[in-house]
Amino acid sequence: MLGRVDPQGSLLTPELLLGEVVSKGSFYDRLAKVGPELIRDEDFAHLYAAGKGRPSIPPSVLMKALLLATKDGTSDRESARRTRADLDWKHALGLEVDHGGIGATTFSLFRARVVLHDADQQLFRATLRRAVELGLFSRKILGLIDSSPVLGAGAVQDTYALVSSAIGKLVAQAGPDTLSKALQRSLKRYLRAGKAPIDWQNRDARAAELARMVTAAGKLRAAVAPRVAAEPDGALARADALLAAIVAQDVETDPVSGAPRLAQQVAKDRIVSTTDPEMRHGRKSKSRRFNGHKMHVISDADTELVLGLDIGPGNGSDGDAAADLVSEVRDETGLPVSEVVGDMAYGDGDTRAEVQAAGARMTAKVPPVPNSGGKFSKTDFTIDLSDPHRPRVTCPAGHSTTDTIAAGKDSKRRPVRALAFPAELCAACPLRDRCTSSADGRRVGLHHHEARLQAARAAQTRRATIAKFRQRPKVERKIDHLQDLGMRKARYRGQRKTKLQLLLAGIVANISRTDVLLTARAAC
């Protein structure tokens, strides 16, 4: 049953009883002041069953405690201690000095309720509604977007550990009644702690163990297949799918011997952990590799308030989440985000088109066009698309062509066209050595979003666009703030729970930033 904060208050709160002991002007003080308005018990009523029963700890108190834990980086056990013994926490939570504190397990149970009912997203949006009511936003909002790695909380495992652990998870879900005694005996080696007792330095021993594991996995999956078919959405089916995916991604058949062997190429969406199957290998740059997730952030250029947050797979590209995040900000908060500025990772044609469909304009530098051996690149040619049915290209030597040919398909299987210069024209051209070595003459490919990219390439040199690019570091500063609030590493397993962690950090950041903006406005 929903518990509520007593509206009458108490004379035993730290600020009334002890006065200057609490930290005035701190985040604890800010939360104490804004908490009753921003975080109300009735906003969490849908998290609890109606009717009679023992009242819960007021959810507004628990939510504020989660925010304090995010700000101070405390564990549930330490948070429980601070609710009992820390006057700053008691002040922020509105607890009496002699309050006995909140149990550590209560925080875990409350987080589960919050995630189940998306109450974290509702509170994050409430911080933005408050900023709107205070008149902090401009009529048109320039959004700044970026992403950053979040190290996963799961253990990264090699192939042998992955398969063994996945077998153990499937056995645990199946239970002893599903499996024959003989099969249970053959699986015991994968249910004990540690790796199988073989000589791991011996290549043949490793190969034999891999074959043994794959065979055991196949027999286990065959044994549980009837129950999986009967309950395709159950926990057993999920464990079966995990084992199947791991074997498929990490093991292949040797074309010579026909025996199982480690896959020679890394699977595109490879699972790296059975303790958190949503973790992925990711790269922020060629030299920076990580295992985990990726957080995506949109902030407002003027106020530097966080507008939208999301957690995606670690191996996803930055632009993958841009359109959905822009749509969420515009649709769920009503904020008029008309333009979004990002780095070059957001400059491809597909991302621009998707963000435009979401109601905003994507402003980012267009990725450079590669050139082979120092020869003329595509950008050295003038492409005229005024007639979409008859495009024209002019080369650096002044020759033009409208001859269009098919040039295969792009990475998304869309047909690609190219404009072709006659072979005899290129053969006699004095700039041939700087242009092409093909006997067929030079080809200039037309991107699926060629007109869009041309317009963006022209716009990125304008003063107004350059001025917008100079504001982009503000979102990097905001990401740094979120990392200071714990977002370098996930505290929980899975993308949704990691998003809870990110939203809590965003709420703390917005509460702090709103207070700074109000203080600055009052000083003017």
XYZ file of C-alpha atoms in Angstrom:
524
model
C 0.000 0.000 0.000
C 1.245 3.476 -0.861
C 2.812 5.347 2.040
C 2.837 9.146 2.055
C 4.928 11.874 3.624
C 3.128 13.617 6.481
C 2.196 17.080 5.115
C 2.320 18.524 8.658
C 6.077 17.996 8.840
C 7.995 17.679 12.091
C 9.931 19.785 14.559
C 12.645 17.107 14.687
C 14.059 17.681 11.178
C 17.789 18.557 11.107
C 17.343 22.118 9.830
C 14.865 23.015 12.568
C 16.532 21.137 15.387
C 20.209 21.731 14.600
C 20.186 24.715 12.222
C 23.580 25.381 10.640
C 24.739 21.762 10.896
C 23.276 20.974 7.450
C 25.196 22.050 4.338
C 23.427 25.120 3.017
C 23.602 25.605 -0.754
C 24.667 22.004 -1.365
C 22.823 19.436 -3.510
C 21.270 18.109 -0.297
C 19.855 21.561 0.360
C 18.628 21.921 -3.231
C 16.883 18.557 -3.088
C 15.271 19.439 0.230
C 13.833 22.607 -1.332
C 12.754 21.323 -4.730
C 11.886 17.771 -3.670
C 8.359 18.374 -2.341
C 7.380 20.107 -5.603
C 9.190 17.836 -8.042
C 8.948 14.409 -6.396
C 5.472 13.715 -5.031
C 4.081 10.503 -3.571
C 0.981 10.619 -5.759
C 3.159 10.463 -8.885
C 4.245 6.975 -7.810
C 0.839 5.647 -6.777
C 0.700 3.364 -9.828
C 3.727 1.489 -8.483
C 1.708 0.128 -5.557
C -1.376 -2.031 -5.129
C -4.461 -0.233 -3.862
C -6.242 -1.379 -0.749
C -5.500 -2.084 2.850
C -2.191 -3.199 4.259
C 0.957 -1.893 5.789
C 1.917 1.479 4.217
C 5.146 1.530 2.289
C 7.994 3.898 2.907
C 6.872 7.011 0.994
C 8.111 6.593 -2.612
C 9.114 10.243 -2.762
C 11.597 9.553 0.049
C 12.940 6.452 -1.698
C 13.324 8.253 -5.025
C 15.187 11.112 -3.369
C 17.413 8.545 -1.674
C 18.244 7.036 -5.094
C 19.201 10.489 -6.336
C 21.427 11.049 -3.305
C 23.055 7.663 -3.889
C 23.711 8.708 -7.494
C 25.204 12.025 -6.387
C 27.432 10.450 -3.722
C 28.141 7.152 -5.505
C 27.011 5.024 -2.555
C 26.050 1.358 -2.451
C 22.671 0.266 -1.085
C 24.294 -0.675 2.226
C 26.035 2.691 2.530
C 22.860 4.506 1.458
C 20.987 2.701 4.232
C 23.602 3.845 6.738
C 23.400 7.448 5.571
C 19.616 7.534 5.871
C 20.171 6.524 9.484
C 23.231 8.594 10.445
C 23.915 11.408 7.918
C 22.253 14.750 8.721
C 22.659 16.065 5.164
C 20.769 13.026 3.854
C 18.088 13.352 6.524
C 17.707 17.018 5.613
C 17.356 16.225 1.897
C 14.901 13.386 2.576
C 12.834 15.319 5.119
C 13.478 12.696 7.801
C 13.529 13.350 11.508
C 16.875 13.327 13.323
C 15.996 10.154 15.205
C 14.692 8.266 12.129
C 16.010 4.697 12.108
C 16.935 4.701 8.416
C 15.850 2.679 5.379
C 16.827 -0.962 4.868
C 19.294 -1.723 2.068
C 17.029 -4.277 0.372
C 14.238 -1.690 0.182
C 16.237 0.245 -2.428
C 16.592 -2.812 -4.662
C 12.867 -3.568 -4.487
C 11.986 0.055 -5.212
C 14.318 0.180 -8.236
C 12.541 -2.855 -9.658
C 9.185 -1.061 -9.305
C 10.590 2.079 -10.909
C 11.933 0.173 -13.929
C 8.753 -1.872 -14.325
C 6.576 1.261 -14.510
C 9.093 3.653 -16.200
C 8.828 6.006 -13.234
C 12.444 7.096 -13.766
C 11.603 8.470 -17.215
C 8.559 10.272 -15.828
C 10.649 12.006 -13.164
C 13.333 12.957 -15.679
C 10.679 14.599 -17.840
C 9.322 16.358 -14.769
C 12.662 18.169 -14.392
C 12.181 19.511 -17.920
C 8.570 20.516 -17.303
C 9.742 22.464 -14.272
C 12.352 24.250 -16.408
C 9.625 25.125 -18.933
C 7.396 26.525 -16.174
C 10.310 28.604 -14.918
C 10.794 30.060 -18.415
C 14.342 28.794 -18.857
C 14.055 27.568 -22.459
C 14.161 29.584 -25.670
C 11.343 29.473 -28.220
C 13.566 27.407 -30.499
C 15.936 24.891 -28.984
C 19.294 23.986 -30.484
C 20.067 20.467 -29.351
C 23.574 19.098 -28.946
C 24.012 15.331 -29.296
C 26.831 12.931 -28.510
C 27.484 9.446 -27.158
C 29.981 7.808 -24.824
C 30.914 4.258 -23.772
C 29.568 2.746 -20.558
C 31.561 -0.233 -19.312
C 29.281 -3.177 -18.628
C 28.739 -4.756 -15.223
C 28.873 -8.332 -16.560
C 31.940 -10.537 -16.753
C 33.569 -10.698 -20.212
C 34.120 -14.386 -21.080
C 36.009 -16.393 -23.689
C 34.284 -18.983 -25.869
C 34.793 -21.906 -23.471
C 33.469 -19.926 -20.510
C 30.552 -18.601 -22.567
C 29.393 -22.034 -23.725
C 29.934 -23.623 -20.315
C 28.047 -20.856 -18.517
C 25.197 -20.941 -21.048
C 24.899 -24.710 -20.552
C 24.701 -24.142 -16.798
C 21.970 -21.531 -17.182
C 19.895 -23.811 -19.403
C 20.295 -26.752 -16.989
C 19.199 -24.531 -14.092
C 16.071 -23.470 -15.972
C 15.283 -26.997 -17.164
C 15.474 -28.651 -13.746
C 16.440 -32.279 -13.062
C 13.087 -33.760 -14.104
C 13.572 -32.757 -17.750
C 17.015 -34.336 -18.158
C 17.970 -37.992 -18.122
C 20.434 -39.276 -15.523
C 23.017 -39.992 -18.214
C 22.735 -36.463 -19.617
C 22.999 -34.946 -16.142
C 26.219 -36.899 -15.518
C 27.719 -35.723 -18.818
C 26.907 -32.107 -17.971
C 28.416 -32.082 -14.468
C 31.772 -30.780 -15.738
C 30.026 -27.589 -16.901
C 28.129 -26.999 -13.679
C 31.109 -26.779 -11.326
C 33.054 -23.594 -10.633
C 36.047 -22.933 -12.842
C 37.100 -24.383 -16.182
C 37.134 -28.055 -17.134
C 40.151 -30.042 -15.822
C 42.199 -30.302 -19.010
C 45.638 -29.112 -20.110
C 44.661 -25.712 -21.466
C 48.138 -25.224 -22.930
C 47.603 -28.224 -25.206
C 45.971 -27.347 -28.520
C 44.550 -30.842 -29.081
C 43.090 -30.925 -25.566
C 41.367 -27.602 -26.177
C 39.967 -28.839 -29.490
C 38.658 -32.017 -27.870
C 37.041 -30.015 -25.053
C 35.348 -27.697 -27.552
C 33.930 -30.688 -29.443
C 32.740 -32.194 -26.157
C 31.033 -28.920 -25.173
C 29.295 -28.520 -28.515
C 28.025 -32.094 -28.388
C 26.763 -31.630 -24.839
C 25.052 -28.374 -25.819
C 23.297 -30.109 -28.719
C 22.052 -32.984 -26.538
C 20.847 -30.552 -23.869
C 18.944 -28.428 -26.363
C 17.338 -31.515 -27.881
C 16.204 -32.624 -24.411
C 14.496 -29.339 -23.611
C 13.097 -28.739 -27.113
C 9.538 -29.986 -26.307
C 9.229 -27.634 -23.330
C 10.723 -24.734 -25.312
C 8.161 -25.309 -28.067
C 5.353 -25.373 -25.511
C 6.514 -22.163 -23.779
C 8.337 -20.098 -26.463
C 8.302 -16.906 -24.371
C 9.417 -18.427 -21.071
C 12.713 -18.307 -19.180
C 13.674 -21.764 -20.467
C 13.264 -20.618 -24.075
C 15.427 -17.550 -23.394
C 18.176 -19.699 -21.880
C 17.968 -22.079 -24.852
C 18.211 -19.169 -27.311
C 21.253 -17.795 -25.461
C 23.096 -21.123 -25.703
C 22.178 -21.491 -29.381
C 23.362 -17.966 -30.180
C 26.701 -18.413 -28.399
C 27.477 -21.704 -30.154
C 26.472 -20.245 -33.521
C 28.602 -17.117 -33.137
C 31.769 -18.670 -31.663
C 31.953 -22.156 -33.203
C 32.173 -23.297 -36.820
C 32.850 -26.574 -38.586
C 36.382 -27.273 -39.820
C 36.044 -27.793 -43.606
C 38.788 -30.468 -43.579
C 38.156 -32.548 -40.444
C 34.481 -31.740 -39.986
C 35.109 -31.179 -36.263
C 33.984 -28.054 -34.366
C 36.555 -25.281 -34.139
C 36.657 -21.692 -32.907
C 35.144 -19.310 -35.437
C 37.819 -17.655 -37.565
C 35.921 -14.363 -37.761
C 34.227 -12.367 -35.020
C 30.438 -12.382 -35.306
C 28.912 -8.992 -36.033
C 26.709 -8.890 -32.932
C 28.759 -11.179 -30.713
C 27.539 -11.843 -27.165
C 30.495 -11.361 -24.794
C 28.932 -12.221 -21.441
C 26.311 -14.628 -20.134
C 25.927 -12.571 -16.958
C 24.826 -9.627 -19.111
C 23.954 -10.888 -22.615
C 23.204 -7.339 -23.779
C 26.850 -6.265 -23.447
C 28.786 -5.889 -26.705
C 32.300 -5.200 -27.915
C 32.357 -1.545 -28.928
C 34.776 1.072 -30.203
C 34.684 4.785 -29.561
C 37.711 5.143 -31.849
C 40.265 2.863 -33.500
C 42.378 2.884 -30.344
C 39.568 2.792 -27.758
C 37.805 -0.542 -27.384
C 35.349 -1.334 -24.588
C 32.865 -3.988 -23.488
C 29.450 -2.759 -22.482
C 26.864 -0.278 -23.680
C 26.739 3.204 -25.171
C 24.916 6.180 -23.678
C 23.331 8.766 -25.959
C 22.742 12.324 -24.737
C 20.949 15.391 -26.084
C 21.378 18.662 -24.217
C 20.179 22.225 -24.793
C 22.852 24.592 -26.096
C 21.493 27.595 -24.159
C 20.644 26.182 -20.733
C 22.889 23.088 -20.873
C 20.035 21.061 -19.399
C 19.853 17.409 -20.433
C 16.896 16.950 -22.805
C 17.059 13.253 -23.629
C 18.954 10.119 -22.629
C 19.165 6.569 -23.872
C 21.294 3.436 -23.594
C 22.113 1.442 -26.718
C 24.357 -1.484 -27.622
C 28.082 -0.918 -27.322
C 28.642 -1.901 -30.959
C 25.991 0.472 -32.299
C 26.932 3.603 -34.210
C 26.310 7.045 -32.765
C 23.757 7.918 -35.419
C 21.613 4.829 -34.792
C 19.914 6.406 -31.776
C 19.690 10.012 -33.000
C 16.250 9.997 -34.632
C 14.554 8.024 -31.853
C 16.058 10.276 -29.210
C 14.962 13.431 -31.054
C 11.434 12.008 -31.431
C 11.277 11.183 -27.734
C 12.376 14.677 -26.728
C 9.885 16.375 -29.044
C 6.941 14.024 -28.438
C 7.297 13.257 -24.733
C 8.436 16.653 -23.429
C 6.966 18.969 -26.068
C 10.229 20.910 -26.299
C 10.653 22.573 -29.723
C 13.967 21.033 -30.778
C 14.320 22.340 -34.320
C 17.969 21.498 -34.933
C 20.497 19.055 -33.530
C 24.276 19.523 -33.743
C 26.581 16.517 -33.615
C 30.075 15.499 -34.609
C 31.008 13.746 -37.843
C 29.610 10.419 -36.567
C 26.144 11.899 -37.156
C 26.955 13.316 -40.594
C 25.926 10.433 -42.849
C 22.914 10.729 -45.124
C 20.735 8.137 -43.395
C 21.052 9.808 -39.997
C 20.213 13.195 -41.504
C 17.126 11.810 -43.242
C 15.909 9.990 -40.099
C 16.361 13.047 -37.875
C 14.534 15.193 -40.415
C 11.651 12.703 -40.413
C 11.619 13.064 -36.608
C 11.015 16.806 -36.989
C 14.462 18.375 -36.677
C 17.485 19.215 -38.824
C 20.761 17.372 -38.307
C 23.808 19.616 -38.452
C 27.126 17.793 -38.592
C 30.207 17.716 -40.775
C 29.966 15.323 -43.699
C 32.490 12.471 -43.465
C 35.330 12.972 -45.950
C 35.266 11.050 -49.213
C 38.289 8.717 -49.496
C 40.601 9.019 -52.491
C 42.863 6.284 -53.734
C 46.577 6.939 -54.014
C 46.247 10.713 -53.729
C 44.118 10.965 -56.858
C 41.187 13.340 -57.284
C 38.401 12.524 -54.860
C 34.698 12.795 -55.555
C 34.577 16.260 -53.998
C 36.945 17.548 -56.696
C 34.139 16.998 -59.223
C 31.112 19.246 -59.692
C 27.876 17.281 -59.532
C 24.742 18.943 -60.889
C 21.497 17.383 -59.593
C 19.128 20.099 -60.811
C 17.541 17.488 -63.076
C 17.194 14.363 -60.857
C 16.493 12.202 -63.915
C 19.604 13.398 -65.752
C 22.419 14.281 -63.328
C 25.618 15.780 -64.698
C 29.176 15.679 -63.409
C 32.106 17.884 -64.471
C 35.688 16.772 -63.827
C 38.670 18.975 -62.802
C 39.717 19.118 -66.461
C 36.368 20.666 -67.427
C 34.841 17.633 -69.126
C 31.218 16.723 -68.388
C 29.104 13.609 -68.705
C 25.523 12.548 -68.082
C 26.072 8.838 -68.803
C 24.577 6.930 -65.853
C 25.438 3.299 -65.131
C 24.547 0.815 -62.386
C 27.302 0.497 -59.792
C 26.129 -2.276 -57.489
C 24.488 -1.775 -54.097
C 25.402 0.069 -50.912
C 25.686 -1.384 -47.377
C 21.891 -1.341 -47.032
C 21.370 -3.191 -50.326
C 20.092 -0.114 -52.170
C 20.980 0.314 -55.853
C 23.870 2.694 -56.516
C 24.275 4.740 -59.678
C 27.470 6.204 -61.084
C 28.270 8.783 -63.742
C 30.786 7.410 -66.234
C 33.308 9.348 -68.331
C 34.141 7.762 -71.728
C 37.314 5.687 -71.669
C 38.724 7.446 -74.732
C 38.161 10.875 -73.160
C 40.029 9.894 -69.981
C 42.831 8.234 -71.983
C 43.655 11.533 -73.747
C 43.228 13.740 -70.650
C 46.425 15.434 -69.350
C 45.176 14.951 -65.757
C 44.619 11.200 -66.147
C 47.485 10.196 -63.817
C 45.963 12.320 -61.054
C 42.447 11.024 -61.679
C 42.209 7.323 -62.511
C 44.187 4.248 -63.454
C 41.151 2.401 -64.829
C 41.143 1.552 -68.526
C 37.369 2.079 -68.529
C 37.601 5.742 -67.546
C 36.650 7.539 -64.332
C 33.427 6.682 -62.482
C 31.781 9.027 -59.943
C 29.282 7.307 -57.672
C 26.050 8.969 -56.616
C 25.119 8.396 -52.980
C 21.545 7.458 -52.077
C 21.408 10.824 -50.256
C 23.652 12.696 -52.693
C 21.635 15.931 -52.777
C 21.308 16.011 -48.986
C 25.028 15.473 -48.477
C 25.944 18.110 -51.061
C 23.768 20.657 -49.268
C 25.305 19.735 -45.912
C 28.840 19.943 -47.303
C 28.137 23.448 -48.609
C 26.485 24.543 -45.339
C 29.319 23.391 -43.081
C 31.597 26.183 -44.342
C 29.147 28.973 -43.494
C 29.763 31.196 -40.483
C 26.413 30.397 -38.879
C 27.075 26.661 -39.077
C 30.618 27.027 -37.771
C 29.248 29.000 -34.818
C 26.916 26.081 -34.040
C 29.784 23.599 -34.248
C 31.623 25.670 -31.636
C 28.809 25.006 -29.172
C 29.110 21.244 -29.477
C 31.750 20.900 -26.700
C 28.985 21.800 -24.232
C 27.465 18.330 -24.634
C 30.884 16.781 -24.080
C 31.073 18.724 -20.825
C 27.616 17.415 -19.906
C 28.705 13.836 -20.630
C 31.702 14.409 -18.374
C 29.295 15.524 -15.635
C 27.205 12.372 -16.107
C 30.375 10.290 -15.920
C 31.253 12.006 -12.649
C 27.833 10.824 -11.467
C 28.794 7.219 -12.168
C 28.176 6.715 -15.891
C 31.653 5.502 -16.776
C 30.608 2.056 -15.610
C 27.232 0.365 -15.268
C 26.186 -0.490 -11.724
C 23.553 -2.959 -12.913
C 23.274 -5.592 -15.636
C 21.193 -5.061 -18.755
C 20.421 -2.001 -20.859
C 17.177 -1.069 -19.092
C 18.718 -1.045 -15.620
C 21.707 0.862 -16.974
C 19.250 3.366 -18.436
C 17.758 3.736 -14.939
C 21.242 4.620 -13.717
C 21.627 7.127 -16.571
C 18.226 8.739 -15.960
C 18.985 9.142 -12.247
C 22.255 10.851 -13.200
C 20.359 13.068 -15.656
C 17.831 14.046 -12.978
C 20.632 14.989 -10.565
C 22.378 16.985 -13.306
C 19.176 18.843 -14.245
C 18.283 19.688 -10.647
C 21.767 21.095 -10.101
C 21.819 22.989 -13.408
C 18.349 24.471 -12.882
C 19.464 25.839 -9.530
C 22.524 27.413 -11.164
C 20.360 29.034 -13.857
C 17.897 30.403 -11.306
C 20.724 31.794 -9.175
C 22.260 33.492 -12.211
C 18.895 34.967 -13.216
C 18.294 36.286 -9.717
C 21.711 37.982 -9.731
C 20.954 39.895 -12.945
